[in-house]
PDB file of N, CA and C in Angstrom:
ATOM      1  N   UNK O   1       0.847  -1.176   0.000  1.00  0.00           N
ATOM      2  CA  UNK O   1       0.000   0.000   0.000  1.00  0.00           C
ATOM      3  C   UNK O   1       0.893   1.240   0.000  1.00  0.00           C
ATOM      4  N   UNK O   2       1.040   1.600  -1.568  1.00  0.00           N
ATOM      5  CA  UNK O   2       1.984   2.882  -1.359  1.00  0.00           C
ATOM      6  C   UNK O   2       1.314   4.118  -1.165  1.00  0.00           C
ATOM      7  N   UNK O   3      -0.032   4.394  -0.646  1.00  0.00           N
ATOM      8  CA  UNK O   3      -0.250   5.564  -0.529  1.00  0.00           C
ATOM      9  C   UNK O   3      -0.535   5.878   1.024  1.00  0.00           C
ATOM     10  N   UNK O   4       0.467   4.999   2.061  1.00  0.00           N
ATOM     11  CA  UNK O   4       0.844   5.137   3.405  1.00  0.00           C
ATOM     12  C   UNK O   4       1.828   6.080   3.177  1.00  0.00           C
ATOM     13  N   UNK O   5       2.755   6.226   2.499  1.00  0.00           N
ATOM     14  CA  UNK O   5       4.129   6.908   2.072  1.00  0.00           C
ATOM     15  C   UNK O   5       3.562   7.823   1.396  1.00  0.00           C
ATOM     16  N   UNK O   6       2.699   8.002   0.406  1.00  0.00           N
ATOM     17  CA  UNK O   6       2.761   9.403  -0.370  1.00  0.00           C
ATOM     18  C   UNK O   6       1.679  10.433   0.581  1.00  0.00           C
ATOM     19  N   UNK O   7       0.892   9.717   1.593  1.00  0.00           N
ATOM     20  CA  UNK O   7       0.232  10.213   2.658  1.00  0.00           C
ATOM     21  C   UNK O   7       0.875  10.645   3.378  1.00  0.00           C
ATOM     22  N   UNK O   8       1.991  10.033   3.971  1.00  0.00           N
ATOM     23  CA  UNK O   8       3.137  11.023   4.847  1.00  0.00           C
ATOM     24  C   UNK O   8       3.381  11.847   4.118  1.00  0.00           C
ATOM     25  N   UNK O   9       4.440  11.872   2.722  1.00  0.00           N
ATOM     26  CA  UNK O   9       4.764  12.791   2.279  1.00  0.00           C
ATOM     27  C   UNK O   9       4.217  14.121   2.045  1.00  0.00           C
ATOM     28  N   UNK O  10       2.866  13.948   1.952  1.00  0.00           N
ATOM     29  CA  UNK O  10       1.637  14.660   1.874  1.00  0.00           C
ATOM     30  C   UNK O  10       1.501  15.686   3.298  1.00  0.00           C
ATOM     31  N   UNK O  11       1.407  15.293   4.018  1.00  0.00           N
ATOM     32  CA  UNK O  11       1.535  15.565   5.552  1.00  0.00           C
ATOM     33  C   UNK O  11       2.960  16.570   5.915  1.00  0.00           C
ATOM     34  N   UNK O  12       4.386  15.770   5.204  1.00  0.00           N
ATOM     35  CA  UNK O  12       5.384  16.554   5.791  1.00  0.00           C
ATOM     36  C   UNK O  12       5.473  17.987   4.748  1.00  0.00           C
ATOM     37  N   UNK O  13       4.478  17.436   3.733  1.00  0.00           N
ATOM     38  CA  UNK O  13       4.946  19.046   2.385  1.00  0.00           C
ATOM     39  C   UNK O  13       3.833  20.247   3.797  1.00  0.00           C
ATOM     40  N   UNK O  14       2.766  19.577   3.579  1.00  0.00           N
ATOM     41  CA  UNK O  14       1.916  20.661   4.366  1.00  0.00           C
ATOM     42  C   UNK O  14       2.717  21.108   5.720  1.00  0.00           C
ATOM     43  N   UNK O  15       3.143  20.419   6.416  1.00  0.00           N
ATOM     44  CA  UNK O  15       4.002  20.547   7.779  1.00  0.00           C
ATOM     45  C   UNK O  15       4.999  21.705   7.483  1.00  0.00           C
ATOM     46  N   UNK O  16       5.494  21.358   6.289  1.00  0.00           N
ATOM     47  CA  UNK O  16       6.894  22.594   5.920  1.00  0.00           C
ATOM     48  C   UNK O  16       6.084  23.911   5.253  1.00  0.00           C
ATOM     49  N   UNK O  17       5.027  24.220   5.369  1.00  0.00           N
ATOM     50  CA  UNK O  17       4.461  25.190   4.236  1.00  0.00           C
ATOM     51  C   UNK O  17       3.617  25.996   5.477  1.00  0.00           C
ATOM     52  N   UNK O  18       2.797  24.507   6.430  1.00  0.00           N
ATOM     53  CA  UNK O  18       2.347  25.656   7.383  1.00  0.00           C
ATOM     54  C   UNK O  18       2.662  25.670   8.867  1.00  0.00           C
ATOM     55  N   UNK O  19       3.478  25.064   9.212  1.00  0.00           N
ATOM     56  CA  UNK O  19       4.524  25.397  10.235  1.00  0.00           C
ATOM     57  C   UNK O  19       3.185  24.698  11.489  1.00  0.00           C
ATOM     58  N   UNK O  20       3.258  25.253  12.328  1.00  0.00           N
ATOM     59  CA  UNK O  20       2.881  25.024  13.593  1.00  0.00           C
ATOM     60  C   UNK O  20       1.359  25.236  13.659  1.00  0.00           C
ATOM     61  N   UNK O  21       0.920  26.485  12.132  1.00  0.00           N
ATOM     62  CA  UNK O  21      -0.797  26.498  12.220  1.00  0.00           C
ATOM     63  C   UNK O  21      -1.411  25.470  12.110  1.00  0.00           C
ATOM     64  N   UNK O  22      -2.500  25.785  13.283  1.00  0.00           N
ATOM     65  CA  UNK O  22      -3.792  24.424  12.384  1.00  0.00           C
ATOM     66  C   UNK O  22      -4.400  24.269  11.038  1.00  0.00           C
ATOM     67  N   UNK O  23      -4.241  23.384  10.789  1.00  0.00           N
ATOM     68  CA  UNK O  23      -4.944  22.967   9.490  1.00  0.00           C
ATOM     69  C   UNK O  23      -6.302  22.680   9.672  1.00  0.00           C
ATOM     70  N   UNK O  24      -6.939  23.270   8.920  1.00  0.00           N
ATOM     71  CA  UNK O  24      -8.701  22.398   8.994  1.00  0.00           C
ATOM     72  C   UNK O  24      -8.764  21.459   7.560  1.00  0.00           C
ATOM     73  N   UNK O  25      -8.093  22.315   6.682  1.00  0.00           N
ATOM     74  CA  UNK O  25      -8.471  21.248   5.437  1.00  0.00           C
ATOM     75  C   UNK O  25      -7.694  20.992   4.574  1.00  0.00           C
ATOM     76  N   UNK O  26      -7.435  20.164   4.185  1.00  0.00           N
ATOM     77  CA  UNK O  26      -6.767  19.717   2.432  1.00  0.00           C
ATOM     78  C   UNK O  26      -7.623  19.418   1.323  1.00  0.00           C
ATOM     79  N   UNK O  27      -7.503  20.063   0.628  1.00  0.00           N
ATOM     80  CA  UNK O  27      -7.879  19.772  -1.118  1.00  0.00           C
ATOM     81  C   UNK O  27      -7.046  19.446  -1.754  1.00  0.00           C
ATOM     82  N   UNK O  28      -7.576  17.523  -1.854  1.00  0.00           N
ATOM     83  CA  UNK O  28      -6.450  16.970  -3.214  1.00  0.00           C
ATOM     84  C   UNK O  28      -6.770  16.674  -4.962  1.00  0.00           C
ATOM     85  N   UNK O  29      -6.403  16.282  -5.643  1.00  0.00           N
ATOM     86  CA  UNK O  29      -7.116  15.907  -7.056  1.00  0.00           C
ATOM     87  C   UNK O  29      -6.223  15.025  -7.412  1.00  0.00           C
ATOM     88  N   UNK O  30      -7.376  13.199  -7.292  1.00  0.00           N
ATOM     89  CA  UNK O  30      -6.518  12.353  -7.415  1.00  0.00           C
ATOM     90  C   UNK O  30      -7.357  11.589  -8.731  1.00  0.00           C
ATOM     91  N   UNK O  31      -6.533  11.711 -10.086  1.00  0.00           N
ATOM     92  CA  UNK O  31      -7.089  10.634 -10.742  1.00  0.00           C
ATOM     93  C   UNK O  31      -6.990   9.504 -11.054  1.00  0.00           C
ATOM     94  N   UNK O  32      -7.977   8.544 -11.640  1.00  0.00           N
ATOM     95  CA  UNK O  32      -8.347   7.746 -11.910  1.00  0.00           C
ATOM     96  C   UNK O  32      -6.781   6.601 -12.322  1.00  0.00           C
ATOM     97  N   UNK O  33      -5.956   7.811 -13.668  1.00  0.00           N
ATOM     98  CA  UNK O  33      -4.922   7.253 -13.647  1.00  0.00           C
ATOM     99  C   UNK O  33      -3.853   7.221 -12.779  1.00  0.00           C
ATOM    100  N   UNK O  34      -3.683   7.450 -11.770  1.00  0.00           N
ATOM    101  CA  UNK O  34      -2.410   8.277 -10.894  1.00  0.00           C
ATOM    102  C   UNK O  34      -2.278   6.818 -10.290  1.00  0.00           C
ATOM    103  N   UNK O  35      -2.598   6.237 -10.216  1.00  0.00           N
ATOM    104  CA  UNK O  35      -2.262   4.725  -9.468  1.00  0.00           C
ATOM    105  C   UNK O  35      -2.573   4.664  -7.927  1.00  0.00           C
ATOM    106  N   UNK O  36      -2.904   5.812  -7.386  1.00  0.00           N
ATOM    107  CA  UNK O  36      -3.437   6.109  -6.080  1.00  0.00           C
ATOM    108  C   UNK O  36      -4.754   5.965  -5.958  1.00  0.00           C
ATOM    109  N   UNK O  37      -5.364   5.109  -4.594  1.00  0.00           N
ATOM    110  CA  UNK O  37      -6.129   4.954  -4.342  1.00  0.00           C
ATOM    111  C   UNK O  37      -6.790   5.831  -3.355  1.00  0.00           C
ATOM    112  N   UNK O  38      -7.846   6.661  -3.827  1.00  0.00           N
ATOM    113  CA  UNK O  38      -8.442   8.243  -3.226  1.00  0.00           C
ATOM    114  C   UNK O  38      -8.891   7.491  -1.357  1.00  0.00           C
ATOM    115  N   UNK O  39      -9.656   5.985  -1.463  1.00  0.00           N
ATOM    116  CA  UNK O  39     -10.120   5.553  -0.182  1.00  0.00           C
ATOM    117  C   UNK O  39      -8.611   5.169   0.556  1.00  0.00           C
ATOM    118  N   UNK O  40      -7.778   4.564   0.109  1.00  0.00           N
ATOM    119  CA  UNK O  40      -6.643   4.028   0.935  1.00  0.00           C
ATOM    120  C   UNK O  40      -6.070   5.745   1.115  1.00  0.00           C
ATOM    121  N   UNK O  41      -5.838   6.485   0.622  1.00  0.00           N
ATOM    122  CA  UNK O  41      -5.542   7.753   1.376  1.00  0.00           C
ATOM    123  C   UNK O  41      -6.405   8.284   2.498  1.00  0.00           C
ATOM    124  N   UNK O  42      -7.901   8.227   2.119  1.00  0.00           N
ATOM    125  CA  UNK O  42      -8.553   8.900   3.131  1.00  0.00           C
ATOM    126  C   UNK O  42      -8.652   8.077   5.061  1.00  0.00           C
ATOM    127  N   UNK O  43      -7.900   6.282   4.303  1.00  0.00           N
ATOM    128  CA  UNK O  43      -7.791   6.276   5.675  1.00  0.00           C
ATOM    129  C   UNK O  43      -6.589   6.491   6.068  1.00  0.00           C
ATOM    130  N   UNK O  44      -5.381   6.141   5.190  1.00  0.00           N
ATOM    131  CA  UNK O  44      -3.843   6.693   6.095  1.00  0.00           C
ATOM    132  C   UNK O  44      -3.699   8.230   6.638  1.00  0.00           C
ATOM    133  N   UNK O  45      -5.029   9.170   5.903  1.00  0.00           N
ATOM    134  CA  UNK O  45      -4.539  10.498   6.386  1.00  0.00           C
ATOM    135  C   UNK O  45      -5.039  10.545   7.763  1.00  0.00           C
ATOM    136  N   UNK O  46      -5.841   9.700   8.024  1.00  0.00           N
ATOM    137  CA  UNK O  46      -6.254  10.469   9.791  1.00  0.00           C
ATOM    138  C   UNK O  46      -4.995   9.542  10.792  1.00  0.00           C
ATOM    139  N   UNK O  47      -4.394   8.517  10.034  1.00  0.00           N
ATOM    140  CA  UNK O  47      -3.500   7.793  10.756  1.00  0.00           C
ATOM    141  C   UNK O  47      -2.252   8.632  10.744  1.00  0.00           C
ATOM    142  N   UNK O  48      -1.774   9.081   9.848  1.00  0.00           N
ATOM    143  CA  UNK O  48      -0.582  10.162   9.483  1.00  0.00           C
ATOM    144  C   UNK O  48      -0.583  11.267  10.515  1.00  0.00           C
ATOM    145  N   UNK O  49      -2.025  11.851   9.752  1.00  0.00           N
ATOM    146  CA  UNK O  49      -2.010  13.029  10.442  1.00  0.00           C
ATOM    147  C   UNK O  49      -2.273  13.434  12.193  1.00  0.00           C
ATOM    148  N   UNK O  50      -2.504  11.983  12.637  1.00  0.00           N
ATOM    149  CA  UNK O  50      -2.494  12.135  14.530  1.00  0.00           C
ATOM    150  C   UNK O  50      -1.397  12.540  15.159  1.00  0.00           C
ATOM    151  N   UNK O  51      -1.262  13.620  15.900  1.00  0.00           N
ATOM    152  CA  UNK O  51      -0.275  14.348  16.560  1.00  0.00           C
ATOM    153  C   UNK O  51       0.504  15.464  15.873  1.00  0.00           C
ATOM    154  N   UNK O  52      -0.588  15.593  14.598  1.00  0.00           N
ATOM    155  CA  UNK O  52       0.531  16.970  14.217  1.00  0.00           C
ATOM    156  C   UNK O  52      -0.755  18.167  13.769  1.00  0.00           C
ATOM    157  N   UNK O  53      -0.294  19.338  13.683  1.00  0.00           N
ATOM    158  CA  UNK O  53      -1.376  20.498  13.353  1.00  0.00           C
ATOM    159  C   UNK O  53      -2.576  19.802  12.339  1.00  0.00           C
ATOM    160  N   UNK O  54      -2.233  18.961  12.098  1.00  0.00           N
ATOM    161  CA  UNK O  54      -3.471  18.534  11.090  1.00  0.00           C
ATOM    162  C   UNK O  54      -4.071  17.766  11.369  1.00  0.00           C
ATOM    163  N   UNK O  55      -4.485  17.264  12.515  1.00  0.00           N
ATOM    164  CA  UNK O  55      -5.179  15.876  13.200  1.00  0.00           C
ATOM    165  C   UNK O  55      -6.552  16.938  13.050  1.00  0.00           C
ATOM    166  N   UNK O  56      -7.391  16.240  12.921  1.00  0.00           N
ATOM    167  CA  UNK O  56      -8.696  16.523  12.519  1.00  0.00           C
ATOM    168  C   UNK O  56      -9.187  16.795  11.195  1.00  0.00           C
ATOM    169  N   UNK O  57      -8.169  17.606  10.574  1.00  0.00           N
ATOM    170  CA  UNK O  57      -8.506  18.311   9.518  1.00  0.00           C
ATOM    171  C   UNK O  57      -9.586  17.577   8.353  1.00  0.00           C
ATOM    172  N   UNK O  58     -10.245  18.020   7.680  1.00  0.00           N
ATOM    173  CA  UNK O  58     -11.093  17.458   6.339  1.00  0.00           C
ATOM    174  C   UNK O  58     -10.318  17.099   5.264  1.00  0.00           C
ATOM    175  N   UNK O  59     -10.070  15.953   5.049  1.00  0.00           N
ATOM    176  CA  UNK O  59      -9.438  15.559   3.849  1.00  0.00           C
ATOM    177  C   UNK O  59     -10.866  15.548   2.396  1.00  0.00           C
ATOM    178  N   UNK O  60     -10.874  16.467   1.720  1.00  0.00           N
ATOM    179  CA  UNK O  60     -11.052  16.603   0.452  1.00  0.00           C
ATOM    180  C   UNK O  60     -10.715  15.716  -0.731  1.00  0.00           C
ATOM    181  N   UNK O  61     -10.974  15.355  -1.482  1.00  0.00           N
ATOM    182  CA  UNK O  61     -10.718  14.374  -3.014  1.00  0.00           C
ATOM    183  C   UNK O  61     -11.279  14.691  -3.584  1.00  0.00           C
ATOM    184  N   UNK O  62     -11.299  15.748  -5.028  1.00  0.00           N
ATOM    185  CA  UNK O  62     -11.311  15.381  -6.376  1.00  0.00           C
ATOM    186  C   UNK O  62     -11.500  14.248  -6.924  1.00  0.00           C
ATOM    187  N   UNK O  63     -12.160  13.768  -7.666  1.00  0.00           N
ATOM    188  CA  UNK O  63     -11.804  12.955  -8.479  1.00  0.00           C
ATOM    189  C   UNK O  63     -12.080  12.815  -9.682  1.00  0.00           C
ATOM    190  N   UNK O  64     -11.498  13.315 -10.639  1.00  0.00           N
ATOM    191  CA  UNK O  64     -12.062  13.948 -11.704  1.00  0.00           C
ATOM    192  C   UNK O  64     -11.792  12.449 -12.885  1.00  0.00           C
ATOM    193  N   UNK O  65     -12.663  12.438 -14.021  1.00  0.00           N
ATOM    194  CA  UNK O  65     -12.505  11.409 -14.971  1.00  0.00           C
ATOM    195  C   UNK O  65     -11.201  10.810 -15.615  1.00  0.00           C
ATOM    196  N   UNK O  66     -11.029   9.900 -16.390  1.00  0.00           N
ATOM    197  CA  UNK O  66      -9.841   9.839 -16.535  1.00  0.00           C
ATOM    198  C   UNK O  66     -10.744  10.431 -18.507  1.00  0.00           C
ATOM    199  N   UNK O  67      -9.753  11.345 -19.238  1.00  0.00           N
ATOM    200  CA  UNK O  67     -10.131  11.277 -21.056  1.00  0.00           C
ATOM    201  C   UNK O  67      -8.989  11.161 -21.191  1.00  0.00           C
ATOM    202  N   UNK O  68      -9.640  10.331 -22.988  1.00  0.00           N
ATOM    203  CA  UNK O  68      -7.886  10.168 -23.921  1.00  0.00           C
ATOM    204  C   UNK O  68      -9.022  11.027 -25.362  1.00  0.00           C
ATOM    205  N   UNK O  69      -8.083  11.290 -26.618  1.00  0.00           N
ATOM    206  CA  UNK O  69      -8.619  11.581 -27.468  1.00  0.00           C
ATOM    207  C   UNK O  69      -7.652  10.225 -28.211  1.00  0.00           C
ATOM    208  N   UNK O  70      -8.059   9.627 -29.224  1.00  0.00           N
ATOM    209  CA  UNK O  70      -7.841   8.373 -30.195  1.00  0.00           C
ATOM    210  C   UNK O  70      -6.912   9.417 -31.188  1.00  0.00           C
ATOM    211  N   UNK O  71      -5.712   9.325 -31.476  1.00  0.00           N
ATOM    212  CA  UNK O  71      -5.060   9.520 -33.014  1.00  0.00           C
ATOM    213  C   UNK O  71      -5.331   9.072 -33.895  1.00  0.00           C
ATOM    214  N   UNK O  72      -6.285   8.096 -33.824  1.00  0.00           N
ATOM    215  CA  UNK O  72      -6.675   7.232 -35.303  1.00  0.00           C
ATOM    216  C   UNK O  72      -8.044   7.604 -35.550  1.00  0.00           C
ATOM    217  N   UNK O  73      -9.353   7.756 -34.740  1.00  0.00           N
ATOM    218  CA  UNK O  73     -10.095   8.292 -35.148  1.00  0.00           C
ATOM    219  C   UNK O  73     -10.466   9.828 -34.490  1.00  0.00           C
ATOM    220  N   UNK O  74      -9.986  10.268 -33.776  1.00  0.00           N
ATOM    221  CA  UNK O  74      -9.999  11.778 -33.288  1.00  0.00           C
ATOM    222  C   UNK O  74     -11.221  11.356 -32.184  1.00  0.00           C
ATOM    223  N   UNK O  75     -11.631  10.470 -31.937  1.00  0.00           N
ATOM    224  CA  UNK O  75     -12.691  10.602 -30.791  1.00  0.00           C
ATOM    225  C   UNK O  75     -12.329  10.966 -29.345  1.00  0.00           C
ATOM    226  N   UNK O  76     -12.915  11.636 -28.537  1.00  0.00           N
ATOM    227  CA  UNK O  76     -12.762  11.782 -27.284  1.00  0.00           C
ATOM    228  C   UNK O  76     -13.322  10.823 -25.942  1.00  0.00           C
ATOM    229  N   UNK O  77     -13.041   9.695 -25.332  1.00  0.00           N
ATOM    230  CA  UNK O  77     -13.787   9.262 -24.538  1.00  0.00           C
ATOM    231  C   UNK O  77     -13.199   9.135 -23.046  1.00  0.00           C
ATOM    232  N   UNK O  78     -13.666   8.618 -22.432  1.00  0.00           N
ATOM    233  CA  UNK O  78     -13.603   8.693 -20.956  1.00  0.00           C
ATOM    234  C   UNK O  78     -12.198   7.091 -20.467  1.00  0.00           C
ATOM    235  N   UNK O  79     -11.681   7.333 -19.768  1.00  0.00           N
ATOM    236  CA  UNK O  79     -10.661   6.040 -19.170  1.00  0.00           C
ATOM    237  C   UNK O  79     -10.953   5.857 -17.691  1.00  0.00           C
ATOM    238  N   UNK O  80     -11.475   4.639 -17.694  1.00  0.00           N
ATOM    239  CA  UNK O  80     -12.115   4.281 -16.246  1.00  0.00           C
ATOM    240  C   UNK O  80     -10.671   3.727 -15.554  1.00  0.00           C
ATOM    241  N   UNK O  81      -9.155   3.039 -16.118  1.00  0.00           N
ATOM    242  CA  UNK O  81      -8.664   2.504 -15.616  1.00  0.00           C
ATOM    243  C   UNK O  81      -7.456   2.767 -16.774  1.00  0.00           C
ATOM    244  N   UNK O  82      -6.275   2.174 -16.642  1.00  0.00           N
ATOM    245  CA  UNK O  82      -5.078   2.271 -17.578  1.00  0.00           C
ATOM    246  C   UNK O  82      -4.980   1.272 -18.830  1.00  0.00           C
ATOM    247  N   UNK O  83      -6.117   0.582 -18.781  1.00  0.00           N
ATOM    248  CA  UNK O  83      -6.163   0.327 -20.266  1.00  0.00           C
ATOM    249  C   UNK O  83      -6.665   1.251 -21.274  1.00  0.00           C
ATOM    250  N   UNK O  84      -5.452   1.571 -22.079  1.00  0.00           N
ATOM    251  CA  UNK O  84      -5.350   2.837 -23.083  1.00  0.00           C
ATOM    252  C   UNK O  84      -5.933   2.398 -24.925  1.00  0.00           C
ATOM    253  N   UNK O  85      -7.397   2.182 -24.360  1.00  0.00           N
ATOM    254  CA  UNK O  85      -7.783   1.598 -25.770  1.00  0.00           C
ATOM    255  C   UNK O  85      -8.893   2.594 -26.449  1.00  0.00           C
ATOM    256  N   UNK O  86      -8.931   2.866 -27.337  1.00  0.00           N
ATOM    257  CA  UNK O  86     -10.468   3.515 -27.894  1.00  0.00           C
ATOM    258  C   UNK O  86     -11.934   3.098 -28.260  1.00  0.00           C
ATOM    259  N   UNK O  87     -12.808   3.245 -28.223  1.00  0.00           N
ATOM    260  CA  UNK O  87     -13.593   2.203 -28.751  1.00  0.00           C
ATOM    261  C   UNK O  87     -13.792   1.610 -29.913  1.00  0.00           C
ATOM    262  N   UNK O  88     -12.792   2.399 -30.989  1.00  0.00           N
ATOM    263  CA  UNK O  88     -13.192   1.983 -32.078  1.00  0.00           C
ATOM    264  C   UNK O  88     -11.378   0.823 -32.601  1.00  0.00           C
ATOM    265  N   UNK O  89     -11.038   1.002 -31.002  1.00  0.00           N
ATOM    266  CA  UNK O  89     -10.046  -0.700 -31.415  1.00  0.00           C
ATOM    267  C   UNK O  89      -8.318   0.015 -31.399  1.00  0.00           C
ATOM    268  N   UNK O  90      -8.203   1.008 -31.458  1.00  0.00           N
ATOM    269  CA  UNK O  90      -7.138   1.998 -31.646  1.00  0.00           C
ATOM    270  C   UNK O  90      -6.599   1.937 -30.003  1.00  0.00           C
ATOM    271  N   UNK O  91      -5.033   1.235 -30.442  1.00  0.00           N
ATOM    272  CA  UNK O  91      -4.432   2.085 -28.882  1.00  0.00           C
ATOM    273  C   UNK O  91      -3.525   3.107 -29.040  1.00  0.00           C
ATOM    274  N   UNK O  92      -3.424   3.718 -30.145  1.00  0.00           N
ATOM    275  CA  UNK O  92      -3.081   4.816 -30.300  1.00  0.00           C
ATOM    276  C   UNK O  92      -3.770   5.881 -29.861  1.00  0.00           C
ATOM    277  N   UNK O  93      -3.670   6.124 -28.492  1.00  0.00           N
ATOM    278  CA  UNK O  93      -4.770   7.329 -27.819  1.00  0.00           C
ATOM    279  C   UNK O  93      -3.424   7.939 -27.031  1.00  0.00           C
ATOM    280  N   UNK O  94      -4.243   8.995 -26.519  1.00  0.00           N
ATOM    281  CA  UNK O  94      -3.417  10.353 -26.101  1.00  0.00           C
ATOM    282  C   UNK O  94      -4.127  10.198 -24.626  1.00  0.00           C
ATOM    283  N   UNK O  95      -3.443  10.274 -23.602  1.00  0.00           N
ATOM    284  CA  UNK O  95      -4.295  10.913 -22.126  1.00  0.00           C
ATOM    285  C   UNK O  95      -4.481  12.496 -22.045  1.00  0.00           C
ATOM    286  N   UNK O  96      -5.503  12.757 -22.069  1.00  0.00           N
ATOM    287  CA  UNK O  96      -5.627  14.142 -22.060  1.00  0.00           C
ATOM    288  C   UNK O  96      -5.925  14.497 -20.302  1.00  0.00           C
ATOM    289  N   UNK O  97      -6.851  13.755 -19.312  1.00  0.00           N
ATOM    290  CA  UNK O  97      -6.059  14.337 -18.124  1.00  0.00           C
ATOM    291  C   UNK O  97      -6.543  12.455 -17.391  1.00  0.00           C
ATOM    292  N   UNK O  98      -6.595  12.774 -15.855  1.00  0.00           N
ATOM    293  CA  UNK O  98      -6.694  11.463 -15.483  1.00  0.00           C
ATOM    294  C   UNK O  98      -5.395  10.934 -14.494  1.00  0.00           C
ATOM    295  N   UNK O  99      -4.317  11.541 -14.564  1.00  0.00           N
ATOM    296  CA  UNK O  99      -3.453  11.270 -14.116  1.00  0.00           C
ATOM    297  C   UNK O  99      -2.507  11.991 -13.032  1.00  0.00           C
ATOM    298  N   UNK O 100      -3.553  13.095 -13.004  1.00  0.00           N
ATOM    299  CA  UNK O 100      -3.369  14.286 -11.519  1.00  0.00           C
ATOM    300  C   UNK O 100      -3.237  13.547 -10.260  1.00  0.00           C
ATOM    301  N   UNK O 101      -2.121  13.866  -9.569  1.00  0.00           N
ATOM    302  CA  UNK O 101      -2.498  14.008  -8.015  1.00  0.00           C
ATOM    303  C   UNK O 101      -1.383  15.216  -7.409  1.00  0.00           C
ATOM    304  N   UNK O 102      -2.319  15.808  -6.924  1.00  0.00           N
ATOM    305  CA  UNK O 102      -1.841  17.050  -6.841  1.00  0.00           C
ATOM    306  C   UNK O 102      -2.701  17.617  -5.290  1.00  0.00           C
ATOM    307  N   UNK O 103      -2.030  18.748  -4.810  1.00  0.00           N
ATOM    308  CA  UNK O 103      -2.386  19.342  -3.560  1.00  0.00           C
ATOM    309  C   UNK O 103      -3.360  20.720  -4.315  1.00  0.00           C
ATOM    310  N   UNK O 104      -4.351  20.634  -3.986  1.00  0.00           N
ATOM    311  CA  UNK O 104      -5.377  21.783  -4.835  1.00  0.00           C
ATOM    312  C   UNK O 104      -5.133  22.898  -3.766  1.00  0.00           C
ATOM    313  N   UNK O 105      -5.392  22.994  -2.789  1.00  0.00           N
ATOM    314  CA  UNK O 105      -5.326  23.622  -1.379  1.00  0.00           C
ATOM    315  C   UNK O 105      -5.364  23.501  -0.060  1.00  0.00           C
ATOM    316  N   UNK O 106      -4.712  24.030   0.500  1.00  0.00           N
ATOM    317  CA  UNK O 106      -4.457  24.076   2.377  1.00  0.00           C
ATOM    318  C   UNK O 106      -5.345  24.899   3.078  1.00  0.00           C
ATOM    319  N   UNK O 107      -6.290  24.958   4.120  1.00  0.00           N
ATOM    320  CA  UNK O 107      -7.210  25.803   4.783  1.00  0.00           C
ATOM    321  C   UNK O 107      -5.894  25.786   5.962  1.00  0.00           C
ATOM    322  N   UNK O 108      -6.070  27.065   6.658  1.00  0.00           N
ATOM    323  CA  UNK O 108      -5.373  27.239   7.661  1.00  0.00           C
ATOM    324  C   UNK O 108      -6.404  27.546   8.897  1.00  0.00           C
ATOM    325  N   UNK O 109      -6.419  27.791   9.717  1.00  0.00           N
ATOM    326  CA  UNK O 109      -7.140  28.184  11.130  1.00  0.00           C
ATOM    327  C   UNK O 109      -6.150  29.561  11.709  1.00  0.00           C
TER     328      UNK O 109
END
């Protein structure tokens, strides 16, 4: 379960950014492709985050769709998972997003 580790890491970026304030919230945006699992974060963060300015805080998730557009027929469709296929048989597709995980914002107190 690597998102025990990118949950700390998560924890020590906010730790270095907001020092000793309380945190009430994080806003993350985790997609579909990012290989992170949005529920296995939401439980390592209250485990992480016990004993430091951020114990309580609201963990937030995004989770926005995964799209590719096809090079072979120009279609646009949706990617539920990392098989990079089109519907019309083409794995010549493009990820257009899906693969975010990113810190959207920090609430402070």
């Amino acid at each position: 379960m690597h998102e025990l580790s990118i949950t700390q890491s998560l924890v020590d970026t906010v730790l270095d950014r907001t020092g000793e304030r309380t945190v009430t919230g994080v806003n993350l945006r985790i997609g579909p492709l990012s290989g992170v699992l949005p529920d296995a974060m939401r439980f390592c963060f209250d485990i992480v985050s016990a004993g430091t300015p951020l114990a309580g805080a609201r963990l937030q998730i995004d989770e926005p769709q995964g799209l590719a557009r096809c090079r072979t027929c120009a279609q646009k469709f949706e990617l539920a998972d990392l098989i990079l296929l089109c519907p019309c048989g083409s794995a010549d597709v493009e990820v257009l997003s899906g693969r975010e995980l990113m810190v959207l914002s920090v609430e402070v107190a």
